[in-house]
Short mmCIF file of N, CA and C in Angstrom, two decimals:
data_model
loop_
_atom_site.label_atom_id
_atom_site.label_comp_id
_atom_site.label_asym_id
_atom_site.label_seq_id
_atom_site.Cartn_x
_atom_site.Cartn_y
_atom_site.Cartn_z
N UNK A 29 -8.64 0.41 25.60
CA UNK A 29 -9.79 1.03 24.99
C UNK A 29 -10.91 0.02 24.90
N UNK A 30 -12.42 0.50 24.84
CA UNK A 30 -13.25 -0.26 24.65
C UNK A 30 -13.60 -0.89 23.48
N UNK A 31 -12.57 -0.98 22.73
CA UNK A 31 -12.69 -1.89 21.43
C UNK A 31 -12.05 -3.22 21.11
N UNK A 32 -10.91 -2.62 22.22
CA UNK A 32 -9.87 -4.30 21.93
C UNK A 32 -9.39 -3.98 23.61
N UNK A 33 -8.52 -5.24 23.72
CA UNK A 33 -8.09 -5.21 24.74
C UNK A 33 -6.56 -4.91 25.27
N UNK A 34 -6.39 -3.71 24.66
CA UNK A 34 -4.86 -2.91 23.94
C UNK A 34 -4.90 -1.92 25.60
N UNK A 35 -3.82 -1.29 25.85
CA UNK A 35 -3.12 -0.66 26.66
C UNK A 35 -3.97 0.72 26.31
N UNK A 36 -3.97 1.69 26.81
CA UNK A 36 -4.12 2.91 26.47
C UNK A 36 -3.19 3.53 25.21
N UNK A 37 -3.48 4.17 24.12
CA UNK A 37 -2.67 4.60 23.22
C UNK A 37 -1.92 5.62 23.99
N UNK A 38 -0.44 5.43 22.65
CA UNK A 38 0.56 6.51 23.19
C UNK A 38 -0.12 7.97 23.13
N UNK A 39 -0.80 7.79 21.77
CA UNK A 39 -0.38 9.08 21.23
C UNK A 39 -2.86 9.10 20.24
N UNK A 40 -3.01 10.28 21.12
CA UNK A 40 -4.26 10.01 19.83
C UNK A 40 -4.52 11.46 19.16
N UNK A 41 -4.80 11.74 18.21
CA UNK A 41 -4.47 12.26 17.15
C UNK A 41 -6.41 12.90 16.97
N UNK A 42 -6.87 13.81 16.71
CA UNK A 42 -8.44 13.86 16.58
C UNK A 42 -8.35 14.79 15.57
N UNK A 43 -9.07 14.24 14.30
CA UNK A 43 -9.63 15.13 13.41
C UNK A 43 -10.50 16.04 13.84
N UNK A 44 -10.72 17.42 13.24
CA UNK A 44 -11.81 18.17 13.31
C UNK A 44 -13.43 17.43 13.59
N UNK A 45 -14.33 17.78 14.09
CA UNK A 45 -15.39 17.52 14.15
C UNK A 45 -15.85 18.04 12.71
N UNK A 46 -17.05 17.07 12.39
CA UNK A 46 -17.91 17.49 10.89
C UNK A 46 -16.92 18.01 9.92
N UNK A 47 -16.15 17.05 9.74
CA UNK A 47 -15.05 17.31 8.32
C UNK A 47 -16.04 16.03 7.44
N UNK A 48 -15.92 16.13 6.06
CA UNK A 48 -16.63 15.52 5.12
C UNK A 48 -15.23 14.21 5.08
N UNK A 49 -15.62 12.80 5.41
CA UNK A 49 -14.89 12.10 5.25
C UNK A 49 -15.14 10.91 3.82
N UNK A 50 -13.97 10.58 3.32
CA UNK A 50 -14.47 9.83 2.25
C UNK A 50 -14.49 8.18 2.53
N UNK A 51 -15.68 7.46 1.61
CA UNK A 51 -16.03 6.40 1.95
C UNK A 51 -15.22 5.70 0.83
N UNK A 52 -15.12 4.34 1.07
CA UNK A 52 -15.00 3.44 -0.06
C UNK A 52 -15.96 2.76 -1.12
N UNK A 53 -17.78 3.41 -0.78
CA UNK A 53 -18.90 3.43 -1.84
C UNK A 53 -18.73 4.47 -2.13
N UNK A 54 -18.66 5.78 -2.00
CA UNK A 54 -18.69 7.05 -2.47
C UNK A 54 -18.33 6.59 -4.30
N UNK A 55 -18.86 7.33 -4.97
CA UNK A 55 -18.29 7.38 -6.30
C UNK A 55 -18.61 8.92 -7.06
N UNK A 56 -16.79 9.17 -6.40
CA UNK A 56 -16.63 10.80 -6.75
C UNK A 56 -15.64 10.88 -8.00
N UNK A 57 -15.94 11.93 -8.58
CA UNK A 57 -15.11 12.52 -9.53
C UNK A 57 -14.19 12.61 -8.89
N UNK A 58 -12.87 12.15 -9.61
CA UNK A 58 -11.55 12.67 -9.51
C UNK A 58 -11.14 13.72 -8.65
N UNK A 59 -11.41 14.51 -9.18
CA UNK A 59 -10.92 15.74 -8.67
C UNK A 59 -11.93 16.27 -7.44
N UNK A 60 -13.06 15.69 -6.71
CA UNK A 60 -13.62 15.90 -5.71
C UNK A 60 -13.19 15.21 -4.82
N UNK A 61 -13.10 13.95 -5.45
CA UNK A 61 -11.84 13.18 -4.53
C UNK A 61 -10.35 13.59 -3.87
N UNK A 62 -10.04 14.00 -4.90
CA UNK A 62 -8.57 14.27 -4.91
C UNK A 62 -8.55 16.06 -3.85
N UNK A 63 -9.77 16.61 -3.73
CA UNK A 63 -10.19 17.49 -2.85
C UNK A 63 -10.06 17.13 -1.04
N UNK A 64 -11.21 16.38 -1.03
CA UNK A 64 -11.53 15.78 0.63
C UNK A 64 -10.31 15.01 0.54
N UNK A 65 -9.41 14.29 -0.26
CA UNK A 65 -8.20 13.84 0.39
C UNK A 65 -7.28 14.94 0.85
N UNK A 66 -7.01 15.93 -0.01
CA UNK A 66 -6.21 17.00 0.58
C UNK A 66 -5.83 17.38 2.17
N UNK A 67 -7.45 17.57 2.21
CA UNK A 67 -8.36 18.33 3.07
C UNK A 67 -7.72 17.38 4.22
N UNK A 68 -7.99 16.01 4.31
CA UNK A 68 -7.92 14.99 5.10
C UNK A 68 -6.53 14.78 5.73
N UNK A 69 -5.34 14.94 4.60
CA UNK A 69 -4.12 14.78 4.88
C UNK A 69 -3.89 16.25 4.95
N UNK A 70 -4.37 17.20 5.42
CA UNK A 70 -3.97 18.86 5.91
C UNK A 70 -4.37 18.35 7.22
N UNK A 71 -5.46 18.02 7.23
CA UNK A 71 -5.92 17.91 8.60
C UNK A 71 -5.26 16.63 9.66
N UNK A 72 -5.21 15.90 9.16
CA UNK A 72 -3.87 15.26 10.23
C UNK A 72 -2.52 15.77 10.47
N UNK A 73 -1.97 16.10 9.38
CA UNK A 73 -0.87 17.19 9.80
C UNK A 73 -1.20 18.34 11.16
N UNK A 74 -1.69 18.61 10.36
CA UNK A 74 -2.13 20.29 11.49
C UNK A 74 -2.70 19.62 13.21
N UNK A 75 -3.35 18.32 12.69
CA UNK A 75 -3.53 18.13 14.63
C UNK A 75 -2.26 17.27 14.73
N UNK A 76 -1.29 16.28 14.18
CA UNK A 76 -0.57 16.10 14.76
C UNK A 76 0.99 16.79 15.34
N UNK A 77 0.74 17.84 14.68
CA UNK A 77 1.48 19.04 14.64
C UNK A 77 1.18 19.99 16.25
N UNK A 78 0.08 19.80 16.26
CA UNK A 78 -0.43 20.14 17.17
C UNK A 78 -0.61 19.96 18.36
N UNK A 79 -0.26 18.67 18.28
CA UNK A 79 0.05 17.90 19.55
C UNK A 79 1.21 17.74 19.76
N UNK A 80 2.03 18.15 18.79
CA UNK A 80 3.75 18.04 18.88
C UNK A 80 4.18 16.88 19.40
N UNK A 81 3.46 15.34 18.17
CA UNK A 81 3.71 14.02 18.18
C UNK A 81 5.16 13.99 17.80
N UNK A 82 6.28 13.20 18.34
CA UNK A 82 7.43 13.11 18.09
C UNK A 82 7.61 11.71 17.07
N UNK A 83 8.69 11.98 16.48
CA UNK A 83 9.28 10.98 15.25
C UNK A 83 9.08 9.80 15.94
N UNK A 84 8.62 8.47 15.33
CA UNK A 84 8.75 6.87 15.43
C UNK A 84 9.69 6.33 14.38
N UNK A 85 10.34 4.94 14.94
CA UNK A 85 10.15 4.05 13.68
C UNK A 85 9.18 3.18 13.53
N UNK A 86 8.37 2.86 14.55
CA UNK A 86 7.58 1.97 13.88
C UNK A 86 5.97 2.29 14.83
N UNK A 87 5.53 1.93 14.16
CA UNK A 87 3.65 2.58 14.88
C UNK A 87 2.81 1.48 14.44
N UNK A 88 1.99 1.71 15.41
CA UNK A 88 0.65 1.21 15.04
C UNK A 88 -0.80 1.65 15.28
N UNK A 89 -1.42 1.90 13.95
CA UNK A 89 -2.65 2.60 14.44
C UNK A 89 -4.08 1.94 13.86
N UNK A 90 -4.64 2.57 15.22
CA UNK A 90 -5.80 2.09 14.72
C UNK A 90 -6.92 3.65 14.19
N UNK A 91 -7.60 3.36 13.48
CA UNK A 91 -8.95 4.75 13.23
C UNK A 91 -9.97 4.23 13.85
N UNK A 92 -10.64 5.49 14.42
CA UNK A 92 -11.81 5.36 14.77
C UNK A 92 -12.77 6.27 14.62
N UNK A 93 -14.06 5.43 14.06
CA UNK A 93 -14.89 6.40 12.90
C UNK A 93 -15.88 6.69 14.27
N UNK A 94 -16.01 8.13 14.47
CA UNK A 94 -16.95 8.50 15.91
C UNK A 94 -17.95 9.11 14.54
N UNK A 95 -19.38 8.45 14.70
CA UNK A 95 -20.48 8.32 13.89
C UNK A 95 -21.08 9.63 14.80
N UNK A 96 -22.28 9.75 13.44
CA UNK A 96 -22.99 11.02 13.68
C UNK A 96 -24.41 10.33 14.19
N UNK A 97 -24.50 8.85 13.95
CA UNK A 97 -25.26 8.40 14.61
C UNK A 97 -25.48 6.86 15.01
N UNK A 98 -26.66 6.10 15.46
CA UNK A 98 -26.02 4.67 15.92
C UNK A 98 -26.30 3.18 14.94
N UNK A 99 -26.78 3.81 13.96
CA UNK A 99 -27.12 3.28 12.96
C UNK A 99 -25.92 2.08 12.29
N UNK A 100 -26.10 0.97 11.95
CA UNK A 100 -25.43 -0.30 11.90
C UNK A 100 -24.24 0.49 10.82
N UNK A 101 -23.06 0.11 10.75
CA UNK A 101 -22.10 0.70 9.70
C UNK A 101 -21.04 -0.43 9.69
N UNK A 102 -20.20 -0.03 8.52
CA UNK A 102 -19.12 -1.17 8.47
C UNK A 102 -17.57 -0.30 8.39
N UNK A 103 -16.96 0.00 9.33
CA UNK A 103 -15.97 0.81 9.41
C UNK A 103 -14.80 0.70 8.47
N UNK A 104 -14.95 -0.67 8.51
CA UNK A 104 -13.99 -0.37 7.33
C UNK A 104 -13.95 0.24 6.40
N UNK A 105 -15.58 0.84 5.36
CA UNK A 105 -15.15 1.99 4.49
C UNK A 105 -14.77 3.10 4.24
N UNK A 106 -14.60 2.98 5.74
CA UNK A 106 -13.82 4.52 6.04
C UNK A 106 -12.71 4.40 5.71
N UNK A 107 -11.77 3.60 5.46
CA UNK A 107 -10.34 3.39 5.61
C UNK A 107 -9.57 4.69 4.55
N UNK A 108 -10.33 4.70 3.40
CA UNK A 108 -9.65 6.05 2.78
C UNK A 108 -9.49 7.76 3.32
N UNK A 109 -10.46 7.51 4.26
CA UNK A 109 -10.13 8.58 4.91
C UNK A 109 -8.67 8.53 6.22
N UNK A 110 -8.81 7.27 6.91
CA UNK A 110 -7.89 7.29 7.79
C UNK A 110 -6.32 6.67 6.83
N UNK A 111 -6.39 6.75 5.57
CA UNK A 111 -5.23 6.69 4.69
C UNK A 111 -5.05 7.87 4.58
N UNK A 112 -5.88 8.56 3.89
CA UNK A 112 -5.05 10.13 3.65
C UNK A 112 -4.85 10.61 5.42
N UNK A 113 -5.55 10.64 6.61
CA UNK A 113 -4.59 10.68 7.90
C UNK A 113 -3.52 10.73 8.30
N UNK A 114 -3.45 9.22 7.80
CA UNK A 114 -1.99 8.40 8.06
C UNK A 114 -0.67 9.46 6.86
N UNK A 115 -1.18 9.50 5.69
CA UNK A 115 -0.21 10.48 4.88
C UNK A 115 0.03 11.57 5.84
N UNK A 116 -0.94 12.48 6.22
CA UNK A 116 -0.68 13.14 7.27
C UNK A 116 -0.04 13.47 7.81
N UNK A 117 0.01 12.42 8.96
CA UNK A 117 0.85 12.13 10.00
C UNK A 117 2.11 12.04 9.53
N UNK A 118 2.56 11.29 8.30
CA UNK A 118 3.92 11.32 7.47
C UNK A 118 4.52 13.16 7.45
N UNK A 119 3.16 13.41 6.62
CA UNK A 119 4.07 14.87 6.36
C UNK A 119 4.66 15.81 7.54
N UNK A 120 3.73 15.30 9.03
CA UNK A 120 4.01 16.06 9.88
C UNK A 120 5.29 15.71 10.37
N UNK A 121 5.94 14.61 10.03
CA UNK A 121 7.74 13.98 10.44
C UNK A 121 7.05 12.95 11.46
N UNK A 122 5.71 11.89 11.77
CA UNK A 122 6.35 11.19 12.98
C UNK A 122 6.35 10.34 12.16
N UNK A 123 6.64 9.59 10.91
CA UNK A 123 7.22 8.60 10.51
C UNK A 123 7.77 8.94 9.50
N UNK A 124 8.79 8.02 8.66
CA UNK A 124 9.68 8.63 7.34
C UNK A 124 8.69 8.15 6.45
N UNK A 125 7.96 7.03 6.34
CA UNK A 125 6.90 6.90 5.26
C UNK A 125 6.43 5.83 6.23
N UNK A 126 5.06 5.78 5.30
CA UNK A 126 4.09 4.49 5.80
C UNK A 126 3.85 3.27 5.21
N UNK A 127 4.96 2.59 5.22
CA UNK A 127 4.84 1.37 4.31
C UNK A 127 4.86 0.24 5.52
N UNK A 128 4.63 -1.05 4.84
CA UNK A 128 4.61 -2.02 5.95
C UNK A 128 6.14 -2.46 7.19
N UNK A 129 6.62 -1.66 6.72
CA UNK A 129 8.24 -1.94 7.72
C UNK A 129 7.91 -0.47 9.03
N UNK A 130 7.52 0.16 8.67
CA UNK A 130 6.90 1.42 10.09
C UNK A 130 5.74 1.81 10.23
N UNK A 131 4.48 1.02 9.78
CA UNK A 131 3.41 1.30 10.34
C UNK A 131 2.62 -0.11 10.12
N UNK A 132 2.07 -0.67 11.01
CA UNK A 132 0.91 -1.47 11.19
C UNK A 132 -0.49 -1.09 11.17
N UNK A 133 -1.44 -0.86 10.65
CA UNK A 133 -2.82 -0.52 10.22
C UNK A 133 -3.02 0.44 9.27
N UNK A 134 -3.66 1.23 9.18
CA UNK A 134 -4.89 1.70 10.32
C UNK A 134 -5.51 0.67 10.30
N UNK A 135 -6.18 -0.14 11.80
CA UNK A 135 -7.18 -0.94 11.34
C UNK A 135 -8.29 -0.27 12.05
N UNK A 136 -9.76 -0.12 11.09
CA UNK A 136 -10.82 0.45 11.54
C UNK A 136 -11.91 0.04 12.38
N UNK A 137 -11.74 1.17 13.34
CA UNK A 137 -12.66 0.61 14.60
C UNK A 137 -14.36 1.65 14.38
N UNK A 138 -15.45 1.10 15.16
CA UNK A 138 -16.55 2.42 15.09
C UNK A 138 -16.46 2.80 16.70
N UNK A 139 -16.74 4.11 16.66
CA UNK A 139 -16.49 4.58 18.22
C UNK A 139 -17.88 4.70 18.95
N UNK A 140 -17.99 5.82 19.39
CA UNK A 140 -18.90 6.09 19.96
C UNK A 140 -19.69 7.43 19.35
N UNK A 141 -21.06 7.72 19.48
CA UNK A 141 -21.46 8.77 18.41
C UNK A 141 -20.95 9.98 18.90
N UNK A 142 -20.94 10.74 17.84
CA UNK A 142 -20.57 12.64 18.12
C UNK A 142 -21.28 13.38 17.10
N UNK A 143 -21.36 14.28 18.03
CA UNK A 143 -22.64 14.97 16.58
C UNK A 143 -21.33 15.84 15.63
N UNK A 144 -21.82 15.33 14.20
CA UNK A 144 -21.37 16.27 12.98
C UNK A 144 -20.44 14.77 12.56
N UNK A 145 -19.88 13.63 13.54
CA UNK A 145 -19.06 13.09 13.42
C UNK A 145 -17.84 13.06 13.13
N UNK A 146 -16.58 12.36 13.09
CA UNK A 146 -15.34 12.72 13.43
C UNK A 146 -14.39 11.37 12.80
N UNK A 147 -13.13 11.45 13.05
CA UNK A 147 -12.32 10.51 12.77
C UNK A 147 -11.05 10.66 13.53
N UNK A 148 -10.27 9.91 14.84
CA UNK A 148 -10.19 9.60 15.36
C UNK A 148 -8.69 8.63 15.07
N UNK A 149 -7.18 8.75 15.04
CA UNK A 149 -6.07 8.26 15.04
C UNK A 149 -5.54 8.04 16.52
N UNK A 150 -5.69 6.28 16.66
CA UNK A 150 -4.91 6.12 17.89
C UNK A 150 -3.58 5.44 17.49
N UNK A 151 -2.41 5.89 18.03
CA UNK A 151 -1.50 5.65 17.71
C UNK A 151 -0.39 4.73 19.24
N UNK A 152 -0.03 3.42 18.86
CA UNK A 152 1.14 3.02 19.99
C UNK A 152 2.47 2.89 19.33
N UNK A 153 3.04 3.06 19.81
CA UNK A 153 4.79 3.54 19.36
C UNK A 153 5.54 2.19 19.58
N UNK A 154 6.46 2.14 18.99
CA UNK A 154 7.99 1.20 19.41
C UNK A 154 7.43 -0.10 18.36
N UNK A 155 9.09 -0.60 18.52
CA UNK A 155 8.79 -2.27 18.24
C UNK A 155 8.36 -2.97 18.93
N UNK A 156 8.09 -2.84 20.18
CA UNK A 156 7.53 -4.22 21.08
C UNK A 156 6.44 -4.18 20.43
N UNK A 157 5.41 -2.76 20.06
CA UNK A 157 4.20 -2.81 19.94
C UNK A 157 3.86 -3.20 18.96
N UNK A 158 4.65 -3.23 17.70
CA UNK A 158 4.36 -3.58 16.54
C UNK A 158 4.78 -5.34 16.07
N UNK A 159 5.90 -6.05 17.14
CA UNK A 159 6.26 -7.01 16.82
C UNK A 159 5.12 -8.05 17.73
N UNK A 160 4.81 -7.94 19.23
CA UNK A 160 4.31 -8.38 20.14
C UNK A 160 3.16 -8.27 20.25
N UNK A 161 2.33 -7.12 20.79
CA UNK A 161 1.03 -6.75 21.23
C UNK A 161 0.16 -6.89 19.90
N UNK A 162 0.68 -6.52 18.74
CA UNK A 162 -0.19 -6.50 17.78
C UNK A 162 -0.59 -8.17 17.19
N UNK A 163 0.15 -9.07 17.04
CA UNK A 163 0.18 -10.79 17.08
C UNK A 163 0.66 -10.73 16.07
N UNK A 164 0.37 -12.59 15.47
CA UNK A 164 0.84 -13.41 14.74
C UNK A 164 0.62 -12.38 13.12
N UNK A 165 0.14 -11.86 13.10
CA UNK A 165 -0.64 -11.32 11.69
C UNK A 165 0.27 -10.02 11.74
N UNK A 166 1.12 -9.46 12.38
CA UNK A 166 2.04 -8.20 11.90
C UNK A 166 3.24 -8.57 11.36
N UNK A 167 2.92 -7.54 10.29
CA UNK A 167 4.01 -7.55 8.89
C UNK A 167 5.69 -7.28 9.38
N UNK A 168 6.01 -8.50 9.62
CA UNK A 168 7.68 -8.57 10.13
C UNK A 168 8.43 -9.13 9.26
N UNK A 169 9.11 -8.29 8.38
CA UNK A 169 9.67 -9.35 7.34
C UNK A 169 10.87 -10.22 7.50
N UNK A 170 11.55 -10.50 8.91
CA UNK A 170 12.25 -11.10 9.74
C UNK A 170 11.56 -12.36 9.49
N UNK A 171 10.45 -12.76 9.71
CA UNK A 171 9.63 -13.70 10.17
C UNK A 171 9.29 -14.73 8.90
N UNK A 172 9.52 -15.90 9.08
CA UNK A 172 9.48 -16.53 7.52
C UNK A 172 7.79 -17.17 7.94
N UNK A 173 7.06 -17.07 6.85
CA UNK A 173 6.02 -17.65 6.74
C UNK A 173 5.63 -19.27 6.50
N UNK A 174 4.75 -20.11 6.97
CA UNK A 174 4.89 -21.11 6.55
C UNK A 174 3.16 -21.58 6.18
N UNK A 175 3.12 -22.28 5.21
CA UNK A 175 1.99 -22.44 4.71
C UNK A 175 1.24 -24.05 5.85
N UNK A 176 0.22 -23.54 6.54
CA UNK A 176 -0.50 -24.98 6.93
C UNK A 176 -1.67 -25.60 6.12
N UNK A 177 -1.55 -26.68 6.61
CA UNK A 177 -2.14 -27.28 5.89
C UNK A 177 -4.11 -27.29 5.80
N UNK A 178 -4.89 -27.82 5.14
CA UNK A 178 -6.28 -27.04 5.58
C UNK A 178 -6.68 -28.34 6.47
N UNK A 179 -7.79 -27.90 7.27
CA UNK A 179 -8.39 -28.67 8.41
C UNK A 179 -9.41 -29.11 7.43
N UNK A 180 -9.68 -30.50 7.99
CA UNK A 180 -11.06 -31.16 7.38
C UNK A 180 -12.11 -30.08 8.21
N UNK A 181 -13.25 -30.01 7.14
CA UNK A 181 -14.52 -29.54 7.78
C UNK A 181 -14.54 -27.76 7.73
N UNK A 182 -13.47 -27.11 7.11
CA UNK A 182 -13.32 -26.11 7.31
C UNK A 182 -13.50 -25.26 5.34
N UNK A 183 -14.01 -25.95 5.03
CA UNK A 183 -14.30 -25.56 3.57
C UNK A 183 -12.73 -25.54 2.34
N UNK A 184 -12.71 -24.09 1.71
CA UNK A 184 -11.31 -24.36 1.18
C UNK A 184 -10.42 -23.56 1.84
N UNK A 185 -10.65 -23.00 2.74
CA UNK A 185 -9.68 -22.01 3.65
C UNK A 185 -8.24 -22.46 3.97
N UNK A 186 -7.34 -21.39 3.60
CA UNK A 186 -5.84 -21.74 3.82
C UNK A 186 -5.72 -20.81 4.99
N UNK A 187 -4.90 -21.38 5.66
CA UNK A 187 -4.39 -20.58 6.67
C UNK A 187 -2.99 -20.26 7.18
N UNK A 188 -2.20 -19.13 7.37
CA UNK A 188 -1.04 -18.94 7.44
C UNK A 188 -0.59 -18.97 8.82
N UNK A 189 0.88 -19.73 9.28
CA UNK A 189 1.02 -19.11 10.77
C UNK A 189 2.38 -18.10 10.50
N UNK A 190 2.65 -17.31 11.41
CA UNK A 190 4.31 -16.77 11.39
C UNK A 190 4.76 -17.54 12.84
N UNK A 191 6.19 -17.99 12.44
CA UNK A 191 6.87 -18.62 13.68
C UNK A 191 7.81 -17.64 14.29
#
């Protein structure tokens, strides 16, 4: 894909066009919230249902926020929307839950524009994809962590490797 330099996804997943997605500035009442999430996790069900995505154990996905226009954005505040998705996708059976042992992301990408705008689940399957392709930074709890040490010149930054 033109965002990273990843394989073609297994599996991609497309929300409705012009569904109201929620941000991480938004500041909604409760219960308006607790609305467009519904809405959000109906609507990944029903398209991945739809696509008759089969069961994983382990995934990795990325979202991708297809904007209504080209205006500078920071995708990541979308992420509550491609969370209630990802619930989604749970209820529809292709994973038993989404905790860090069977799913890696969502991590949020911006796409390309669409009018009304959209949201966008790419999904790659298996362990190779989640232990290998994804790198040093996927949650393997096999993998013991080790703390390095900080580089001169690099402020107070710690940095972790997995071996």
């Amino acid at each position: 894909m033109w965002f990273d330099q990843r394989p073609p996804p297994d599996w991609t997943v497309e929300l409705p066009v012009g569904m109201t997605l929620l941000n991480s500035n938004q500041r909604l009442h409760p219960m308006a919230k607790a609305k467009l999430t519904k809405a959000l996790r109906e609507a990944g069900h029903d398209a991945a249902a739809k696509l008759g995505v089969p069961h994983f154990d382990r995934v990795y996905v990325i979202g991708e926020l297809r904007p209504v226009d080209r205006r500078r954005r920071d995708p990541g505040n979308w992420y509550p929307s491609a969370k209630a998705a990802v619930d989604g996708l749970v209820d529809a059976g292709l994973l038993d839950d989404d905790d860090h042992t069977r799913l890696v992301g969502p991590d949020m990408r911006l796409g390309q524009v669409v009018k009304g705008s959209q949201l966008v689940l790419h999904i790659w399957c298996g362990s190779e994809v989640t232990d290998v392709a994804v790198g040093p930074l996927a949650p393997v709890a096999d993998r013991p962590r080790a703390l390095v040490r900080r580089v001169p010149g690099e402020g107070r930054q710690t940095r972790f490797v997995f071996r």
